[in-house]
Amino acid sequence: MKRIHHFKEMKSRGEKITMLTAYDYPTARAFDDAGVDMLLVGDSLGDNILGYDSTVPLTLDEMIPFARAVAKGAANAFVVADLPFGTYEVSPEQAVESSIRMMKLSGAQAIKFEGGRRIARQVRAVTDAGIPFCGHLGFTPQSENALGGRRIQGRGDGGYDALLADALALQEAGAFAIVLEMVIAPVAEKVTAALDIPTIGIGAGSATDGQVLVWLDALGVGDWHPSFSKQFAAVGAVMREGAAGYIREVKAGSFPSADHTFDE
Ligand code: KIV
């Protein structure tokens, strides 16, 4: 079973950390069997699984059963669960209450939520409550409206300084790792080098201490995937072929055959 100290050790010896999103039990089991280090029950389940237009409408009550299913399916991987928009921003007390609720009801081992210096008090309160915390900087989807859309981060004068200040504030507040999303590679590399805790990149180049991808993008479930992702499989095509074979055989009367029938 992976623990937070393993990730710091992996950073020190230069071993890359792997993280994939998962939203249900069979997917968690498959990725755990494959040897992934961390599973993220991302609030991307709002758009990827529940069909919302963004992560913003998702609630804590909606997230908890998905996180519980993933935690059940993970034998070795370390399970991190997102707190959705609106469940931690108001105060440190709100962040601790939401984190405790998620941890108790889901069995996840750590909490992630978005932001840097502006939520550092919340992070300190959560880590003081004994809850491992993973940060999320760069493009933060819950603030998509404030950021003016899906924009690449870290560019321009002050881009690096602002990101570094946010990352150091999270490290100081007790975070054990930080996800860097859609950050230009040279800035992600410099921030990674400046931190004691590992960075996990998504669209942030190859110099981060680990990588995370949304599994539906990485395994080719849909037709579209973001340019920073790669399709390592064509699961969508395999599902369509399987479903088409089933429909064909039922219509033709060749399924169920004698092999799939109880005689007496
Ligand atoms: O919700 C999510 O899937 C995430 C990843 C994009 C890192 O936060």
Tab-separated table of N, CA and C in Angstrom, residues 75-206:
chain	number	residue	atom	x	y	z
A	75	ALA	N	-6.067	-1.694	-3.981
A	75	ALA	CA	-5.361	-2.485	-2.963
A	75	ALA	C	-4.021	-1.845	-2.620
A	76	ASN	N	-3.342	-1.304	-3.622
A	76	ASN	CA	-2.000	-0.738	-3.416
A	76	ASN	C	-1.905	0.749	-3.707
A	77	ALA	N	-2.700	1.206	-4.644
A	77	ALA	CA	-2.599	2.615	-5.041
A	77	ALA	C	-3.121	3.522	-3.932
A	78	PHE	N	-2.546	4.714	-3.849
A	78	PHE	CA	-2.931	5.730	-2.867
A	78	PHE	C	-4.071	6.541	-3.479
A	79	VAL	N	-5.190	6.638	-2.756
A	79	VAL	CA	-6.390	7.265	-3.345
A	79	VAL	C	-6.556	8.708	-2.850
A	80	VAL	N	-6.578	9.613	-3.816
A	80	VAL	CA	-6.772	11.042	-3.545
A	80	VAL	C	-8.152	11.434	-4.066
A	81	ALA	N	-8.935	12.136	-3.245
A	81	ALA	CA	-10.270	12.568	-3.690
A	81	ALA	C	-10.340	14.091	-3.740
A	82	ASP	N	-10.925	14.611	-4.805
A	82	ASP	CA	-11.123	16.064	-4.937
A	82	ASP	C	-12.256	16.543	-4.051
A	83	LEU	N	-12.124	17.764	-3.532
A	83	LEU	CA	-13.295	18.460	-2.982
A	83	LEU	C	-13.862	19.327	-4.095
A	84	PRO	N	-15.174	19.255	-4.336
A	84	PRO	CA	-15.744	20.066	-5.407
A	84	PRO	C	-15.815	21.563	-5.073
A	85	PHE	N	-16.018	22.349	-6.105
A	85	PHE	CA	-16.176	23.802	-5.990
A	85	PHE	C	-17.248	24.131	-4.943
A	86	GLY	N	-16.925	25.096	-4.062
A	86	GLY	CA	-17.916	25.557	-3.083
A	86	GLY	C	-17.897	24.803	-1.774
A	87	THR	N	-16.968	23.852	-1.631
A	87	THR	CA	-16.978	23.048	-0.396
A	87	THR	C	-15.765	23.327	0.501
A	88	TYR	N	-14.926	24.308	0.126
A	88	TYR	CA	-13.739	24.594	0.953
A	88	TYR	C	-13.309	26.062	0.926
A	89	GLU	N	-13.828	26.859	-0.002
A	89	GLU	CA	-13.307	28.213	-0.201
A	89	GLU	C	-13.676	29.183	0.919
A	90	VAL	N	-14.836	28.930	1.577
A	90	VAL	CA	-15.394	29.919	2.498
A	90	VAL	C	-14.508	30.134	3.725
A	91	SER	N	-13.984	29.060	4.291
A	91	SER	CA	-13.207	29.196	5.531
A	91	SER	C	-12.416	27.915	5.792
A	92	PRO	N	-11.386	28.000	6.639
A	92	PRO	CA	-10.670	26.787	7.047
A	92	PRO	C	-11.611	25.768	7.678
A	93	GLU	N	-12.600	26.256	8.438
A	93	GLU	CA	-13.547	25.332	9.092
A	93	GLU	C	-14.332	24.553	8.032
A	94	GLN	N	-14.784	25.261	6.994
A	94	GLN	CA	-15.545	24.591	5.935
A	94	GLN	C	-14.675	23.532	5.253
A	95	ALA	N	-13.400	23.880	5.010
A	95	ALA	CA	-12.491	22.942	4.330
A	95	ALA	C	-12.265	21.689	5.187
A	96	VAL	N	-12.093	21.882	6.490
A	96	VAL	CA	-11.853	20.731	7.378
A	96	VAL	C	-13.109	19.861	7.448
A	97	GLU	N	-14.265	20.502	7.579
A	97	GLU	CA	-15.515	19.716	7.649
A	97	GLU	C	-15.737	18.895	6.381
A	98	SER	N	-15.534	19.526	5.220
A	98	SER	CA	-15.742	18.810	3.954
A	98	SER	C	-14.722	17.684	3.801
A	99	SER	N	-13.470	17.958	4.207
A	99	SER	CA	-12.416	16.941	4.070
A	99	SER	C	-12.698	15.750	4.975
A	100	ILE	N	-13.109	16.038	6.216
A	100	ILE	CA	-13.399	14.938	7.154
A	100	ILE	C	-14.563	14.107	6.624
A	101	ARG	N	-15.575	14.788	6.094
A	101	ARG	CA	-16.745	14.061	5.558
A	101	ARG	C	-16.324	13.141	4.409
A	102	MET	N	-15.510	13.683	3.528
A	102	MET	CA	-15.033	12.870	2.394
A	102	MET	C	-14.198	11.692	2.895
A	103	MET	N	-13.272	11.944	3.815
A	103	MET	CA	-12.394	10.869	4.299
A	103	MET	C	-13.196	9.778	5.023
A	104	LYS	N	-14.125	10.190	5.892
A	104	LYS	CA	-14.876	9.198	6.675
A	104	LYS	C	-15.802	8.369	5.797
A	105	LEU	N	-16.467	9.006	4.850
A	105	LEU	CA	-17.496	8.297	4.083
A	105	LEU	C	-16.950	7.577	2.858
A	106	SER	N	-15.744	7.960	2.409
A	106	SER	CA	-15.246	7.333	1.171
A	106	SER	C	-14.107	6.345	1.411
A	107	GLY	N	-13.283	6.592	2.414
A	107	GLY	CA	-12.101	5.738	2.596
A	107	GLY	C	-10.926	6.202	1.759
A	108	ALA	N	-11.041	7.380	1.116
A	108	ALA	CA	-9.881	7.949	0.391
A	108	ALA	C	-8.787	8.272	1.407
A	109	GLN	N	-7.534	8.331	0.910
A	109	GLN	CA	-6.417	8.571	1.836
A	109	GLN	C	-5.933	10.008	1.855
A	110	ALA	N	-6.404	10.815	0.908
A	110	ALA	CA	-5.960	12.204	0.862
A	110	ALA	C	-7.009	13.035	0.131
A	111	ILE	N	-6.896	14.338	0.318
A	111	ILE	CA	-7.825	15.309	-0.273
A	111	ILE	C	-7.029	16.221	-1.204
A	112	LYS	N	-7.667	16.611	-2.295
A	112	LYS	CA	-7.079	17.630	-3.182
A	112	LYS	C	-8.116	18.717	-3.396
A	113	PHE	N	-7.668	19.971	-3.365
A	113	PHE	CA	-8.511	21.051	-3.867
A	113	PHE	C	-7.626	22.115	-4.491
A	114	GLU	N	-8.257	23.064	-5.160
A	114	GLU	CA	-7.523	23.946	-6.077
A	114	GLU	C	-7.152	25.294	-5.452
A	115	GLY	N	-5.994	25.817	-5.871
A	115	GLY	CA	-5.598	27.164	-5.461
A	115	GLY	C	-4.273	27.150	-4.723
A	116	GLY	N	-3.698	28.391	-4.586
A	116	GLY	CA	-2.396	28.524	-3.933
A	116	GLY	C	-2.514	29.364	-2.673
A	117	ARG	N	-1.895	30.572	-2.727
A	117	ARG	CA	-1.858	31.409	-1.516
A	117	ARG	C	-3.258	31.714	-0.988
A	118	ARG	N	-4.241	31.838	-1.912
A	118	ARG	CA	-5.587	32.234	-1.455
A	118	ARG	C	-6.265	31.164	-0.589
A	119	ILE	N	-5.809	29.907	-0.668
A	119	ILE	CA	-6.450	28.869	0.168
A	119	ILE	C	-5.437	28.219	1.141
A	120	ALA	N	-4.297	28.914	1.334
A	120	ALA	CA	-3.246	28.325	2.195
A	120	ALA	C	-3.736	28.102	3.626
A	121	ARG	N	-4.610	28.988	4.127
A	121	ARG	CA	-5.134	28.805	5.500
A	121	ARG	C	-5.979	27.537	5.584
A	122	GLN	N	-6.732	27.290	4.509
A	122	GLN	CA	-7.549	26.061	4.483
A	122	GLN	C	-6.636	24.829	4.493
A	123	VAL	N	-5.562	24.898	3.700
A	123	VAL	CA	-4.656	23.745	3.600
A	123	VAL	C	-4.009	23.479	4.960
A	124	ARG	N	-3.590	24.534	5.623
A	124	ARG	CA	-2.955	24.366	6.947
A	124	ARG	C	-3.948	23.714	7.925
A	125	ALA	N	-5.197	24.171	7.879
A	125	ALA	CA	-6.205	23.610	8.796
A	125	ALA	C	-6.443	22.131	8.486
A	126	VAL	N	-6.477	21.785	7.195
A	126	VAL	CA	-6.727	20.388	6.796
A	126	VAL	C	-5.544	19.505	7.217
A	127	THR	N	-4.331	19.960	6.958
A	127	THR	CA	-3.171	19.122	7.317
A	127	THR	C	-3.015	19.045	8.850
A	128	ASP	N	-3.369	20.137	9.553
A	128	ASP	CA	-3.342	20.097	11.028
A	128	ASP	C	-4.366	19.109	11.573
A	129	ALA	N	-5.429	18.854	10.780
A	129	ALA	CA	-6.449	17.884	11.215
A	129	ALA	C	-6.006	16.449	10.920
A	130	GLY	N	-4.792	16.296	10.380
A	130	GLY	CA	-4.251	14.946	10.147
A	130	GLY	C	-4.652	14.369	8.807
A	131	ILE	N	-4.989	15.247	7.862
A	131	ILE	CA	-5.453	14.772	6.554
A	131	ILE	C	-4.388	15.105	5.503
A	132	PRO	N	-3.868	14.094	4.794
A	132	PRO	CA	-2.897	14.380	3.733
A	132	PRO	C	-3.548	15.228	2.631
A	133	PHE	N	-2.790	16.232	2.156
A	133	PHE	CA	-3.360	17.180	1.187
A	133	PHE	C	-2.482	17.274	-0.055
A	134	CYS	N	-3.118	17.203	-1.213
A	134	CYS	CA	-2.442	17.387	-2.501
A	134	CYS	C	-2.962	18.687	-3.119
A	135	GLY	N	-2.041	19.579	-3.521
A	135	GLY	CA	-2.451	20.850	-4.135
A	135	GLY	C	-2.748	20.715	-5.618
A	136	HIS	N	-3.291	21.761	-6.191
A	136	HIS	CA	-3.594	21.782	-7.634
A	136	HIS	C	-3.428	23.231	-8.100
A	137	LEU	N	-2.393	23.470	-8.917
A	137	LEU	CA	-2.064	24.816	-9.398
A	137	LEU	C	-1.983	24.823	-10.921
A	138	GLY	N	-1.776	26.025	-11.482
A	138	GLY	CA	-1.739	26.186	-12.942
A	138	GLY	C	-3.156	26.430	-13.408
A	139	PHE	N	-3.590	25.700	-14.437
A	139	PHE	CA	-4.993	25.814	-14.826
A	139	PHE	C	-5.816	25.041	-13.802
A	140	THR	N	-6.742	25.740	-13.162
A	140	THR	CA	-7.583	25.116	-12.125
A	140	THR	C	-9.028	25.164	-12.638
A	141	PRO	N	-9.552	24.007	-13.097
A	141	PRO	CA	-10.840	24.009	-13.798
A	141	PRO	C	-11.997	24.629	-13.014
A	142	GLN	N	-11.960	24.537	-11.670
A	142	GLN	CA	-13.073	25.123	-10.907
A	142	GLN	C	-13.110	26.643	-11.046
A	143	SER	N	-11.960	27.261	-11.415
A	143	SER	CA	-11.915	28.722	-11.605
A	143	SER	C	-11.901	29.088	-13.086
A	144	GLU	N	-12.365	28.176	-13.904
A	144	GLU	CA	-12.325	28.389	-15.361
A	144	GLU	C	-12.941	29.736	-15.751
A	145	ASN	N	-14.046	30.099	-15.081
A	145	ASN	CA	-14.717	31.358	-15.431
A	145	ASN	C	-13.839	32.564	-15.077
A	146	ALA	N	-13.178	32.499	-13.923
A	146	ALA	CA	-12.316	33.606	-13.499
A	146	ALA	C	-11.043	33.669	-14.340
A	147	LEU	N	-10.573	32.518	-14.816
A	147	LEU	CA	-9.314	32.481	-15.589
A	147	LEU	C	-9.551	32.831	-17.062
A	148	GLY	N	-10.796	32.984	-17.454
A	148	GLY	CA	-11.097	33.335	-18.851
A	148	GLY	C	-10.994	32.136	-19.778
A	149	GLY	N	-11.324	30.951	-19.277
A	149	GLY	CA	-11.324	29.743	-20.119
A	149	GLY	C	-10.119	28.873	-19.848
A	150	ARG	N	-9.972	27.827	-20.674
A	150	ARG	CA	-8.872	26.855	-20.496
A	150	ARG	C	-7.588	27.450	-21.050
A	151	ARG	N	-6.884	28.222	-20.249
A	151	ARG	CA	-5.697	28.924	-20.732
A	151	ARG	C	-4.432	28.317	-20.135
A	152	ILE	N	-3.397	28.263	-20.963
A	152	ILE	CA	-2.104	27.734	-20.498
A	152	ILE	C	-1.526	28.725	-19.479
A	153	GLN	N	-0.967	28.197	-18.400
A	153	GLN	CA	-0.521	29.029	-17.279
A	153	GLN	C	1.009	29.105	-17.213
A	154	GLY	N	1.487	30.158	-16.516
A	154	GLY	CA	2.924	30.324	-16.271
A	154	GLY	C	3.605	31.207	-17.300
A	155	ARG	N	2.818	31.681	-18.261
A	155	ARG	CA	3.413	32.495	-19.318
A	155	ARG	C	3.588	33.943	-18.845
A	156	GLY	N	4.505	34.645	-19.511
A	156	GLY	CA	4.616	36.092	-19.330
A	156	GLY	C	5.362	36.488	-18.075
A	157	ASP	N	5.557	37.832	-17.950
A	157	ASP	CA	6.261	38.380	-16.786
A	157	ASP	C	5.516	37.998	-15.522
A	158	GLY	N	6.211	37.498	-14.580
A	158	GLY	CA	5.578	37.179	-13.297
A	158	GLY	C	4.924	35.814	-13.256
A	159	GLY	N	4.844	35.131	-14.393
A	159	GLY	CA	4.189	33.820	-14.430
A	159	GLY	C	4.870	32.830	-13.501
A	160	TYR	N	6.194	32.779	-13.611
A	160	TYR	CA	6.951	31.834	-12.778
A	160	TYR	C	6.884	32.247	-11.307
A	161	ASP	N	7.088	33.555	-11.044
A	161	ASP	CA	7.120	34.019	-9.647
A	161	ASP	C	5.800	33.719	-8.939
A	162	ALA	N	4.684	33.942	-9.643
A	162	ALA	CA	3.365	33.726	-9.015
A	162	ALA	C	3.151	32.246	-8.733
A	163	LEU	N	3.510	31.412	-9.705
A	163	LEU	CA	3.307	29.972	-9.515
A	163	LEU	C	4.191	29.449	-8.378
A	164	LEU	N	5.447	29.928	-8.362
A	164	LEU	CA	6.363	29.486	-7.304
A	164	LEU	C	5.846	29.918	-5.929
A	165	ALA	N	5.368	31.164	-5.830
A	165	ALA	CA	4.861	31.644	-4.530
A	165	ALA	C	3.677	30.789	-4.082
A	166	ASP	N	2.803	30.422	-5.022
A	166	ASP	CA	1.653	29.573	-4.668
A	166	ASP	C	2.125	28.184	-4.226
A	167	ALA	N	3.082	27.631	-4.974
A	167	ALA	CA	3.566	26.279	-4.663
A	167	ALA	C	4.257	26.261	-3.296
A	168	LEU	N	5.063	27.284	-3.016
A	168	LEU	CA	5.753	27.329	-1.715
A	168	LEU	C	4.748	27.495	-0.569
A	169	ALA	N	3.676	28.261	-0.831
A	169	ALA	CA	2.650	28.446	0.215
A	169	ALA	C	1.980	27.106	0.529
A	170	LEU	N	1.730	26.291	-0.501
A	170	LEU	CA	1.105	24.976	-0.267
A	170	LEU	C	2.064	24.046	0.463
A	171	GLN	N	3.339	24.068	0.034
A	171	GLN	CA	4.338	23.208	0.698
A	171	GLN	C	4.448	23.589	2.176
A	172	GLU	N	4.519	24.892	2.416
A	172	GLU	CA	4.626	25.423	3.787
A	172	GLU	C	3.405	25.021	4.630
A	173	ALA	N	2.248	24.954	3.983
A	173	ALA	CA	1.005	24.618	4.705
A	173	ALA	C	0.847	23.110	4.907
A	174	GLY	N	1.812	22.324	4.394
A	174	GLY	CA	1.803	20.888	4.703
A	174	GLY	C	1.394	19.973	3.571
A	175	ALA	N	1.221	20.522	2.335
A	175	ALA	CA	0.854	19.657	1.200
A	175	ALA	C	1.943	18.605	0.987
A	176	PHE	N	1.546	17.391	0.559
A	176	PHE	CA	2.549	16.341	0.304
A	176	PHE	C	2.906	16.240	-1.172
A	177	ALA	N	2.103	16.882	-2.033
A	177	ALA	CA	2.353	16.875	-3.486
A	177	ALA	C	1.501	17.976	-4.112
A	178	ILE	N	1.872	18.356	-5.345
A	178	ILE	CA	1.092	19.398	-6.043
A	178	ILE	C	0.906	18.989	-7.502
A	179	VAL	N	-0.346	18.994	-7.956
A	179	VAL	CA	-0.640	18.801	-9.382
A	179	VAL	C	-0.423	20.139	-10.083
A	180	LEU	N	0.306	20.109	-11.210
A	180	LEU	CA	0.495	21.312	-12.040
A	180	LEU	C	-0.202	21.060	-13.360
A	181	GLU	N	-1.250	21.814	-13.643
A	181	GLU	CA	-2.041	21.558	-14.851
A	181	GLU	C	-1.825	22.659	-15.889
A	182	MET	N	-1.543	22.254	-17.106
A	182	MET	CA	-1.395	23.152	-18.255
A	182	MET	C	-0.465	24.337	-17.945
A	183	VAL	N	0.740	23.985	-17.521
A	183	VAL	CA	1.764	24.986	-17.202
A	183	VAL	C	2.886	24.825	-18.229
A	184	ILE	N	3.426	25.942	-18.729
A	184	ILE	CA	4.506	25.798	-19.713
A	184	ILE	C	5.675	25.025	-19.078
A	185	ALA	N	6.290	24.174	-19.900
A	185	ALA	CA	7.260	23.198	-19.379
A	185	ALA	C	8.434	23.839	-18.625
A	186	PRO	N	9.030	24.955	-19.123
A	186	PRO	CA	10.180	25.488	-18.375
A	186	PRO	C	9.810	25.982	-16.981
A	187	VAL	N	8.601	26.521	-16.851
A	187	VAL	CA	8.157	27.005	-15.539
A	187	VAL	C	7.869	25.813	-14.622
A	188	ALA	N	7.202	24.776	-15.158
A	188	ALA	CA	6.927	23.574	-14.347
A	188	ALA	C	8.246	22.961	-13.873
A	189	GLU	N	9.249	22.967	-14.730
A	189	GLU	CA	10.551	22.379	-14.376
A	189	GLU	C	11.204	23.163	-13.236
A	190	LYS	N	11.161	24.501	-13.339
A	190	LYS	CA	11.813	25.312	-12.294
A	190	LYS	C	11.070	25.195	-10.959
A	191	VAL	N	9.728	25.156	-11.016
A	191	VAL	CA	8.954	25.022	-9.781
A	191	VAL	C	9.246	23.659	-9.149
A	192	THR	N	9.312	22.620	-9.983
A	192	THR	CA	9.606	21.263	-9.488
A	192	THR	C	10.959	21.244	-8.771
A	193	ALA	N	11.947	21.911	-9.364
A	193	ALA	CA	13.293	21.907	-8.774
A	193	ALA	C	13.327	22.685	-7.467
A	194	ALA	N	12.434	23.679	-7.329
A	194	ALA	CA	12.460	24.532	-6.130
A	194	ALA	C	11.741	23.905	-4.939
A	195	LEU	N	10.992	22.825	-5.180
A	195	LEU	CA	10.173	22.246	-4.108
A	195	LEU	C	10.805	20.984	-3.513
A	196	ASP	N	10.515	20.728	-2.231
A	196	ASP	CA	10.922	19.450	-1.611
A	196	ASP	C	9.886	18.378	-1.904
A	197	ILE	N	8.616	18.801	-2.086
A	197	ILE	CA	7.537	17.832	-2.325
A	197	ILE	C	7.387	17.608	-3.830
A	198	PRO	N	6.868	16.433	-4.232
A	198	PRO	CA	6.753	16.154	-5.668
A	198	PRO	C	5.664	16.961	-6.380
A	199	THR	N	5.928	17.248	-7.659
A	199	THR	CA	4.909	17.825	-8.542
A	199	THR	C	4.426	16.704	-9.464
A	200	ILE	N	3.152	16.778	-9.807
A	200	ILE	CA	2.549	15.787	-10.707
A	200	ILE	C	1.930	16.581	-11.849
A	201	GLY	N	2.472	16.422	-13.030
A	201	GLY	CA	2.060	17.289	-14.140
A	201	GLY	C	0.953	16.700	-14.995
A	202	ILE	N	0.143	17.597	-15.547
A	202	ILE	CA	-0.816	17.221	-16.600
A	202	ILE	C	-0.752	18.371	-17.602
A	203	GLY	N	-0.159	18.102	-18.744
A	203	GLY	CA	0.059	19.183	-19.696
A	203	GLY	C	1.099	20.160	-19.174
A	204	ALA	N	2.115	19.647	-18.466
A	204	ALA	CA	3.131	20.513	-17.866
A	204	ALA	C	4.540	20.016	-18.214
A	205	GLY	N	4.675	19.254	-19.294
A	205	GLY	CA	5.984	18.781	-19.738
A	205	GLY	C	6.453	17.555	-18.980
A	206	SER	N	7.715	17.182	-19.258
A	206	SER	CA	8.213	15.899	-18.734
A	206	SER	C	9.080	16.039	-17.488
